Amino acid sequence: MKNNIARQSGGFTLIETLVAISLLVVAIAAPMSLAAQSLSSAFYARDQITAFHLAQEAVEAVRSVRDRNLLIALSGTPTDFIAGIPNTSGQPFTIDTRDNSMLICPNGVCPVLKNNSLLYGYGATPDWKDTRFTRIVRATLVGGGADEAKIAVEVRWRSGAYQERNFTINENLYEWVSTGGI
């Protein structure tokens, strides 16, 4: 009789052990999955904010060129309000906002932006490294007239291994004073 009681209370069976391990795995895996999803969302939000600022920066650079042209016109020299913008028929171009230089994208493909840990641009020295962001700027005249231009800036980046994301911002710029331009 004594031997029978010892056998029944000896320990866990294999099934009880497997159930306990399964519960432990579920209890650990669920929070780990949630943490991974949260990190992915945080990285996407960071990239989306960067893309927004890069797009807005390009719009401000084009606005700066427009304003410079209007000031030249107001000083007495007839100037087109979009002078200096390399193309106004929708062909993509880049803007290096360090000096507002604008170049048509070769073969319609704009290069990736570079970063020197302080600024984004197209620097050529070794401290300028490629980023995951590509900024594409397009300008088109609106309504066939020469007093309004639509600026569209698209920023593309790769999120994760294969997913490409993009952010686009549009702005209409006006010739709000007569420039006597073309």
JSON list of C-alpha atoms in Angstrom, two decimals:
[
{"chain": "A", "resi": 1, "resn": "MET", "atom": "CA", "xyz": [0.00, 0.00, 0.00]},
{"chain": "A", "resi": 2, "resn": "LYS", "atom": "CA", "xyz": [2.79, 2.39, 0.85]},
{"chain": "A", "resi": 3, "resn": "ASN", "atom": "CA", "xyz": [4.48, 1.76, -2.49]},
{"chain": "A", "resi": 4, "resn": "ASN", "atom": "CA", "xyz": [1.26, 2.60, -4.36]},
{"chain": "A", "resi": 5, "resn": "ILE", "atom": "CA", "xyz": [0.91, 6.03, -2.67]},
{"chain": "A", "resi": 6, "resn": "ALA", "atom": "CA", "xyz": [4.47, 7.00, -3.50]},
{"chain": "A", "resi": 7, "resn": "ARG", "atom": "CA", "xyz": [3.97, 6.14, -7.14]},
{"chain": "A", "resi": 8, "resn": "GLN", "atom": "CA", "xyz": [0.91, 8.40, -7.51]},
{"chain": "A", "resi": 9, "resn": "SER", "atom": "CA", "xyz": [2.50, 11.56, -6.05]},
{"chain": "A", "resi": 10, "resn": "GLY", "atom": "CA", "xyz": [5.94, 11.11, -7.60]},
{"chain": "A", "resi": 11, "resn": "GLY", "atom": "CA", "xyz": [5.99, 14.12, -9.96]},
{"chain": "A", "resi": 12, "resn": "PHE", "atom": "CA", "xyz": [4.72, 15.66, -13.20]},
{"chain": "A", "resi": 13, "resn": "THR", "atom": "CA", "xyz": [3.76, 13.53, -16.12]},
{"chain": "A", "resi": 14, "resn": "LEU", "atom": "CA", "xyz": [5.06, 14.27, -19.62]},
{"chain": "A", "resi": 15, "resn": "ILE", "atom": "CA", "xyz": [1.73, 15.81, -20.66]},
{"chain": "A", "resi": 16, "resn": "GLU", "atom": "CA", "xyz": [1.66, 18.12, -17.64]},
{"chain": "A", "resi": 17, "resn": "THR", "atom": "CA", "xyz": [5.20, 19.25, -18.47]},
{"chain": "A", "resi": 18, "resn": "LEU", "atom": "CA", "xyz": [4.31, 19.94, -22.13]},
{"chain": "A", "resi": 19, "resn": "VAL", "atom": "CA", "xyz": [1.24, 21.94, -21.12]},
{"chain": "A", "resi": 20, "resn": "ALA", "atom": "CA", "xyz": [3.30, 24.00, -18.67]},
{"chain": "A", "resi": 21, "resn": "ILE", "atom": "CA", "xyz": [5.98, 24.70, -21.31]},
{"chain": "A", "resi": 22, "resn": "SER", "atom": "CA", "xyz": [3.31, 25.66, -23.87]},
{"chain": "A", "resi": 23, "resn": "LEU", "atom": "CA", "xyz": [1.76, 28.13, -21.46]},
{"chain": "A", "resi": 24, "resn": "LEU", "atom": "CA", "xyz": [5.18, 29.60, -20.69]},
{"chain": "A", "resi": 25, "resn": "VAL", "atom": "CA", "xyz": [6.00, 29.99, -24.41]},
{"chain": "A", "resi": 26, "resn": "VAL", "atom": "CA", "xyz": [2.68, 31.75, -25.07]},
{"chain": "A", "resi": 27, "resn": "ALA", "atom": "CA", "xyz": [3.20, 34.01, -22.05]},
{"chain": "A", "resi": 28, "resn": "ILE", "atom": "CA", "xyz": [6.64, 35.04, -23.35]},
{"chain": "A", "resi": 29, "resn": "ALA", "atom": "CA", "xyz": [5.94, 35.12, -27.11]},
{"chain": "A", "resi": 30, "resn": "ALA", "atom": "CA", "xyz": [2.94, 37.46, -26.98]},
{"chain": "A", "resi": 31, "resn": "PRO", "atom": "CA", "xyz": [4.78, 40.38, -25.30]},
{"chain": "A", "resi": 32, "resn": "MET", "atom": "CA", "xyz": [7.84, 39.83, -27.51]},
{"chain": "A", "resi": 33, "resn": "SER", "atom": "CA", "xyz": [5.66, 40.01, -30.61]},
{"chain": "A", "resi": 34, "resn": "LEU", "atom": "CA", "xyz": [4.02, 43.17, -29.32]},
{"chain": "A", "resi": 35, "resn": "ALA", "atom": "CA", "xyz": [7.43, 44.73, -28.62]},
{"chain": "A", "resi": 36, "resn": "ALA", "atom": "CA", "xyz": [8.64, 43.90, -32.14]},
{"chain": "A", "resi": 37, "resn": "GLN", "atom": "CA", "xyz": [5.50, 45.44, -33.66]},
{"chain": "A", "resi": 38, "resn": "SER", "atom": "CA", "xyz": [5.93, 48.57, -31.51]},
{"chain": "A", "resi": 39, "resn": "LEU", "atom": "CA", "xyz": [9.55, 48.98, -32.62]},
{"chain": "A", "resi": 40, "resn": "SER", "atom": "CA", "xyz": [8.56, 48.60, -36.25]},
{"chain": "A", "resi": 41, "resn": "SER", "atom": "CA", "xyz": [5.87, 51.29, -35.83]},
{"chain": "A", "resi": 42, "resn": "ALA", "atom": "CA", "xyz": [8.32, 53.63, -34.09]},
{"chain": "A", "resi": 43, "resn": "PHE", "atom": "CA", "xyz": [10.88, 53.28, -36.90]},
{"chain": "A", "resi": 44, "resn": "TYR", "atom": "CA", "xyz": [8.19, 53.92, -39.52]},
{"chain": "A", "resi": 45, "resn": "ALA", "atom": "CA", "xyz": [7.02, 57.03, -37.64]},
{"chain": "A", "resi": 46, "resn": "ARG", "atom": "CA", "xyz": [10.62, 58.31, -37.42]},
{"chain": "A", "resi": 47, "resn": "ASP", "atom": "CA", "xyz": [11.11, 57.82, -41.17]},
{"chain": "A", "resi": 48, "resn": "GLN", "atom": "CA", "xyz": [7.76, 59.41, -41.99]},
{"chain": "A", "resi": 49, "resn": "ILE", "atom": "CA", "xyz": [8.62, 62.51, -39.95]},
{"chain": "A", "resi": 50, "resn": "THR", "atom": "CA", "xyz": [12.01, 62.74, -41.67]},
{"chain": "A", "resi": 51, "resn": "ALA", "atom": "CA", "xyz": [10.31, 62.40, -45.08]},
{"chain": "A", "resi": 52, "resn": "PHE", "atom": "CA", "xyz": [7.85, 65.17, -44.22]},
{"chain": "A", "resi": 53, "resn": "HIS", "atom": "CA", "xyz": [10.66, 67.52, -43.20]},
{"chain": "A", "resi": 54, "resn": "LEU", "atom": "CA", "xyz": [12.69, 66.72, -46.33]},
{"chain": "A", "resi": 55, "resn": "ALA", "atom": "CA", "xyz": [9.66, 67.41, -48.53]},
{"chain": "A", "resi": 56, "resn": "GLN", "atom": "CA", "xyz": [8.81, 70.66, -46.75]},
{"chain": "A", "resi": 57, "resn": "GLU", "atom": "CA", "xyz": [12.45, 71.73, -46.97]},
{"chain": "A", "resi": 58, "resn": "ALA", "atom": "CA", "xyz": [12.35, 71.36, -50.77]},
{"chain": "A", "resi": 59, "resn": "VAL", "atom": "CA", "xyz": [9.14, 73.39, -51.02]},
{"chain": "A", "resi": 60, "resn": "GLU", "atom": "CA", "xyz": [10.72, 76.14, -48.92]},
{"chain": "A", "resi": 61, "resn": "ALA", "atom": "CA", "xyz": [13.80, 76.14, -51.17]},
{"chain": "A", "resi": 62, "resn": "VAL", "atom": "CA", "xyz": [11.65, 76.64, -54.28]},
{"chain": "A", "resi": 63, "resn": "ARG", "atom": "CA", "xyz": [9.68, 79.33, -52.44]},
{"chain": "A", "resi": 64, "resn": "SER", "atom": "CA", "xyz": [12.98, 81.04, -51.62]},
{"chain": "A", "resi": 65, "resn": "VAL", "atom": "CA", "xyz": [13.92, 81.11, -55.33]},
{"chain": "A", "resi": 66, "resn": "ARG", "atom": "CA", "xyz": [10.50, 82.55, -56.17]},
{"chain": "A", "resi": 67, "resn": "ASP", "atom": "CA", "xyz": [10.83, 85.22, -53.49]},
{"chain": "A", "resi": 68, "resn": "ARG", "atom": "CA", "xyz": [14.34, 86.14, -54.65]},
{"chain": "A", "resi": 69, "resn": "ASN", "atom": "CA", "xyz": [13.01, 86.59, -58.20]},
{"chain": "A", "resi": 70, "resn": "LEU", "atom": "CA", "xyz": [10.15, 88.77, -56.97]},
{"chain": "A", "resi": 71, "resn": "LEU", "atom": "CA", "xyz": [12.57, 90.97, -55.02]},
{"chain": "A", "resi": 72, "resn": "ILE", "atom": "CA", "xyz": [14.74, 91.36, -58.11]},
{"chain": "A", "resi": 73, "resn": "ALA", "atom": "CA", "xyz": [11.66, 92.34, -60.10]},
{"chain": "A", "resi": 74, "resn": "LEU", "atom": "CA", "xyz": [10.58, 94.82, -57.45]},
{"chain": "A", "resi": 75, "resn": "SER", "atom": "CA", "xyz": [14.01, 96.46, -57.61]},
{"chain": "A", "resi": 76, "resn": "GLY", "atom": "CA", "xyz": [13.39, 97.27, -61.26]},
{"chain": "A", "resi": 77, "resn": "THR", "atom": "CA", "xyz": [14.85, 94.32, -63.21]},
{"chain": "A", "resi": 78, "resn": "PRO", "atom": "CA", "xyz": [12.15, 92.35, -65.07]},
{"chain": "A", "resi": 79, "resn": "THR", "atom": "CA", "xyz": [12.45, 88.73, -63.93]},
{"chain": "A", "resi": 80, "resn": "ASP", "atom": "CA", "xyz": [10.30, 85.65, -64.37]},
{"chain": "A", "resi": 81, "resn": "PHE", "atom": "CA", "xyz": [9.05, 84.49, -60.96]},
{"chain": "A", "resi": 82, "resn": "ILE", "atom": "CA", "xyz": [10.15, 80.91, -61.67]},
{"chain": "A", "resi": 83, "resn": "ALA", "atom": "CA", "xyz": [13.59, 81.75, -63.08]},
{"chain": "A", "resi": 84, "resn": "GLY", "atom": "CA", "xyz": [16.16, 79.31, -61.73]},
{"chain": "A", "resi": 85, "resn": "ILE", "atom": "CA", "xyz": [13.76, 76.37, -61.52]},
{"chain": "A", "resi": 86, "resn": "PRO", "atom": "CA", "xyz": [15.27, 73.92, -64.03]},
{"chain": "A", "resi": 87, "resn": "ASN", "atom": "CA", "xyz": [12.00, 72.61, -65.47]},
{"chain": "A", "resi": 88, "resn": "THR", "atom": "CA", "xyz": [8.33, 73.60, -65.25]},
{"chain": "A", "resi": 89, "resn": "SER", "atom": "CA", "xyz": [6.81, 70.79, -67.32]},
{"chain": "A", "resi": 90, "resn": "GLY", "atom": "CA", "xyz": [6.86, 68.13, -64.60]},
{"chain": "A", "resi": 91, "resn": "GLN", "atom": "CA", "xyz": [10.29, 66.64, -65.26]},
{"chain": "A", "resi": 92, "resn": "PRO", "atom": "CA", "xyz": [11.88, 65.56, -61.96]},
{"chain": "A", "resi": 93, "resn": "PHE", "atom": "CA", "xyz": [14.77, 67.50, -60.48]},
{"chain": "A", "resi": 94, "resn": "THR", "atom": "CA", "xyz": [16.75, 67.63, -57.25]},
{"chain": "A", "resi": 95, "resn": "ILE", "atom": "CA", "xyz": [17.33, 70.48, -54.83]},
{"chain": "A", "resi": 96, "resn": "ASP", "atom": "CA", "xyz": [20.36, 70.69, -52.61]},
{"chain": "A", "resi": 97, "resn": "THR", "atom": "CA", "xyz": [19.01, 73.01, -49.94]},
{"chain": "A", "resi": 98, "resn": "ARG", "atom": "CA", "xyz": [22.46, 73.92, -48.68]},
{"chain": "A", "resi": 99, "resn": "ASP", "atom": "CA", "xyz": [22.78, 76.34, -51.63]},
{"chain": "A", "resi": 100, "resn": "ASN", "atom": "CA", "xyz": [19.39, 75.91, -53.41]},
{"chain": "A", "resi": 101, "resn": "SER", "atom": "CA", "xyz": [21.12, 74.33, -56.42]},
{"chain": "A", "resi": 102, "resn": "MET", "atom": "CA", "xyz": [18.65, 72.52, -58.66]},
{"chain": "A", "resi": 103, "resn": "LEU", "atom": "CA", "xyz": [19.53, 69.87, -61.23]},
{"chain": "A", "resi": 104, "resn": "ILE", "atom": "CA", "xyz": [17.41, 67.80, -63.60]},
{"chain": "A", "resi": 105, "resn": "CYS", "atom": "CA", "xyz": [17.48, 64.12, -62.61]},
{"chain": "A", "resi": 106, "resn": "PRO", "atom": "CA", "xyz": [19.43, 62.17, -65.22]},
{"chain": "A", "resi": 107, "resn": "ASN", "atom": "CA", "xyz": [17.14, 59.81, -67.18]},
{"chain": "A", "resi": 108, "resn": "GLY", "atom": "CA", "xyz": [14.29, 60.80, -64.85]},
{"chain": "A", "resi": 109, "resn": "VAL", "atom": "CA", "xyz": [15.89, 58.96, -61.90]},
{"chain": "A", "resi": 110, "resn": "CYS", "atom": "CA", "xyz": [16.84, 61.14, -58.95]},
{"chain": "A", "resi": 111, "resn": "PRO", "atom": "CA", "xyz": [19.81, 60.13, -56.77]},
{"chain": "A", "resi": 112, "resn": "VAL", "atom": "CA", "xyz": [19.45, 59.27, -53.10]},
{"chain": "A", "resi": 113, "resn": "LEU", "atom": "CA", "xyz": [20.00, 62.02, -50.59]},
{"chain": "A", "resi": 114, "resn": "LYS", "atom": "CA", "xyz": [23.23, 61.97, -48.61]},
{"chain": "A", "resi": 115, "resn": "ASN", "atom": "CA", "xyz": [23.83, 62.94, -45.02]},
{"chain": "A", "resi": 116, "resn": "ASN", "atom": "CA", "xyz": [26.92, 64.14, -43.16]},
{"chain": "A", "resi": 117, "resn": "SER", "atom": "CA", "xyz": [25.31, 63.58, -39.73]},
{"chain": "A", "resi": 118, "resn": "LEU", "atom": "CA", "xyz": [24.15, 67.23, -39.68]},
{"chain": "A", "resi": 119, "resn": "LEU", "atom": "CA", "xyz": [22.53, 68.00, -43.04]},
{"chain": "A", "resi": 120, "resn": "TYR", "atom": "CA", "xyz": [20.85, 66.25, -45.93]},
{"chain": "A", "resi": 121, "resn": "GLY", "atom": "CA", "xyz": [22.09, 67.10, -49.41]},
{"chain": "A", "resi": 122, "resn": "TYR", "atom": "CA", "xyz": [24.23, 65.84, -52.26]},
{"chain": "A", "resi": 123, "resn": "GLY", "atom": "CA", "xyz": [27.70, 66.36, -50.82]},
{"chain": "A", "resi": 124, "resn": "ALA", "atom": "CA", "xyz": [30.56, 64.61, -52.57]},
{"chain": "A", "resi": 125, "resn": "THR", "atom": "CA", "xyz": [33.16, 64.35, -49.81]},
{"chain": "A", "resi": 126, "resn": "PRO", "atom": "CA", "xyz": [33.74, 61.05, -47.95]},
{"chain": "A", "resi": 127, "resn": "ASP", "atom": "CA", "xyz": [31.86, 62.22, -44.84]},
{"chain": "A", "resi": 128, "resn": "TRP", "atom": "CA", "xyz": [28.62, 62.35, -46.90]},
{"chain": "A", "resi": 129, "resn": "LYS", "atom": "CA", "xyz": [26.93, 58.92, -46.75]},
{"chain": "A", "resi": 130, "resn": "ASP", "atom": "CA", "xyz": [23.94, 57.65, -48.74]},
{"chain": "A", "resi": 131, "resn": "THR", "atom": "CA", "xyz": [20.64, 57.63, -46.86]},
{"chain": "A", "resi": 132, "resn": "ARG", "atom": "CA", "xyz": [17.53, 55.59, -47.57]},
{"chain": "A", "resi": 133, "resn": "PHE", "atom": "CA", "xyz": [15.66, 58.72, -48.78]},
{"chain": "A", "resi": 134, "resn": "THR", "atom": "CA", "xyz": [15.20, 59.92, -52.35]},
{"chain": "A", "resi": 135, "resn": "ARG", "atom": "CA", "xyz": [13.63, 63.36, -52.92]},
{"chain": "A", "resi": 136, "resn": "ILE", "atom": "CA", "xyz": [11.92, 64.03, -56.25]},
{"chain": "A", "resi": 137, "resn": "VAL", "atom": "CA", "xyz": [10.77, 67.59, -57.04]},
{"chain": "A", "resi": 138, "resn": "ARG", "atom": "CA", "xyz": [8.47, 68.50, -59.92]},
{"chain": "A", "resi": 139, "resn": "ALA", "atom": "CA", "xyz": [7.21, 71.92, -60.99]},
{"chain": "A", "resi": 140, "resn": "THR", "atom": "CA", "xyz": [4.39, 72.62, -63.45]},
{"chain": "A", "resi": 141, "resn": "LEU", "atom": "CA", "xyz": [2.72, 75.83, -64.53]},
{"chain": "A", "resi": 142, "resn": "VAL", "atom": "CA", "xyz": [-0.96, 75.90, -63.61]},
{"chain": "A", "resi": 143, "resn": "GLY", "atom": "CA", "xyz": [-3.77, 76.97, -65.91]},
{"chain": "A", "resi": 144, "resn": "GLY", "atom": "CA", "xyz": [-1.58, 77.81, -68.87]},
{"chain": "A", "resi": 145, "resn": "GLY", "atom": "CA", "xyz": [-0.71, 81.15, -67.32]},
{"chain": "A", "resi": 146, "resn": "ALA", "atom": "CA", "xyz": [2.64, 82.29, -66.05]},
{"chain": "A", "resi": 147, "resn": "ASP", "atom": "CA", "xyz": [1.53, 83.43, -62.61]},
{"chain": "A", "resi": 148, "resn": "GLU", "atom": "CA", "xyz": [1.05, 80.12, -60.75]},
{"chain": "A", "resi": 149, "resn": "ALA", "atom": "CA", "xyz": [3.25, 77.06, -60.40]},
{"chain": "A", "resi": 150, "resn": "LYS", "atom": "CA", "xyz": [2.48, 73.78, -58.66]},
{"chain": "A", "resi": 151, "resn": "ILE", "atom": "CA", "xyz": [5.39, 72.28, -56.77]},
{"chain": "A", "resi": 152, "resn": "ALA", "atom": "CA", "xyz": [5.14, 68.57, -55.95]},
{"chain": "A", "resi": 153, "resn": "VAL", "atom": "CA", "xyz": [7.77, 66.95, -53.76]},
{"chain": "A", "resi": 154, "resn": "GLU", "atom": "CA", "xyz": [7.84, 63.19, -53.26]},
{"chain": "A", "resi": 155, "resn": "VAL", "atom": "CA", "xyz": [10.17, 61.54, -50.78]},
{"chain": "A", "resi": 156, "resn": "ARG", "atom": "CA", "xyz": [10.67, 57.78, -51.11]},
{"chain": "A", "resi": 157, "resn": "TRP", "atom": "CA", "xyz": [12.41, 55.41, -48.75]},
{"chain": "A", "resi": 158, "resn": "ARG", "atom": "CA", "xyz": [12.73, 51.72, -48.11]},
{"chain": "A", "resi": 159, "resn": "SER", "atom": "CA", "xyz": [11.32, 50.47, -44.83]},
{"chain": "A", "resi": 160, "resn": "GLY", "atom": "CA", "xyz": [12.55, 47.05, -43.82]},
{"chain": "A", "resi": 161, "resn": "ALA", "atom": "CA", "xyz": [13.86, 44.68, -46.44]},
{"chain": "A", "resi": 162, "resn": "TYR", "atom": "CA", "xyz": [11.36, 45.14, -49.26]},
{"chain": "A", "resi": 163, "resn": "GLN", "atom": "CA", "xyz": [8.64, 47.65, -48.45]},
{"chain": "A", "resi": 164, "resn": "GLU", "atom": "CA", "xyz": [8.98, 50.97, -50.26]},
{"chain": "A", "resi": 165, "resn": "ARG", "atom": "CA", "xyz": [7.21, 53.94, -48.68]},
{"chain": "A", "resi": 166, "resn": "ASN", "atom": "CA", "xyz": [6.60, 57.44, -50.00]},
{"chain": "A", "resi": 167, "resn": "PHE", "atom": "CA", "xyz": [5.32, 60.81, -48.87]},
{"chain": "A", "resi": 168, "resn": "THR", "atom": "CA", "xyz": [4.16, 63.60, -51.22]},
{"chain": "A", "resi": 169, "resn": "ILE", "atom": "CA", "xyz": [3.50, 67.25, -50.51]},
{"chain": "A", "resi": 170, "resn": "ASN", "atom": "CA", "xyz": [2.07, 69.77, -52.99]},
{"chain": "A", "resi": 171, "resn": "GLU", "atom": "CA", "xyz": [2.22, 73.54, -52.87]},
{"chain": "A", "resi": 172, "resn": "ASN", "atom": "CA", "xyz": [1.06, 76.19, -55.31]},
{"chain": "A", "resi": 173, "resn": "LEU", "atom": "CA", "xyz": [3.29, 79.23, -55.64]},
{"chain": "A", "resi": 174, "resn": "TYR", "atom": "CA", "xyz": [1.97, 82.49, -57.08]},
{"chain": "A", "resi": 175, "resn": "GLU", "atom": "CA", "xyz": [3.48, 85.52, -58.71]},
{"chain": "A", "resi": 176, "resn": "TRP", "atom": "CA", "xyz": [1.89, 87.79, -56.16]},
{"chain": "A", "resi": 177, "resn": "VAL", "atom": "CA", "xyz": [3.46, 90.96, -57.57]},
{"chain": "A", "resi": 178, "resn": "SER", "atom": "CA", "xyz": [3.96, 91.87, -61.21]},
{"chain": "A", "resi": 179, "resn": "THR", "atom": "CA", "xyz": [7.51, 90.98, -62.19]},
{"chain": "A", "resi": 180, "resn": "GLY", "atom": "CA", "xyz": [7.38, 92.10, -65.79]},
{"chain": "A", "resi": 181, "resn": "GLY", "atom": "CA", "xyz": [8.69, 88.62, -66.57]},
{"chain": "A", "resi": 182, "resn": "ILE", "atom": "CA", "xyz": [8.14, 86.49, -69.61]}
]
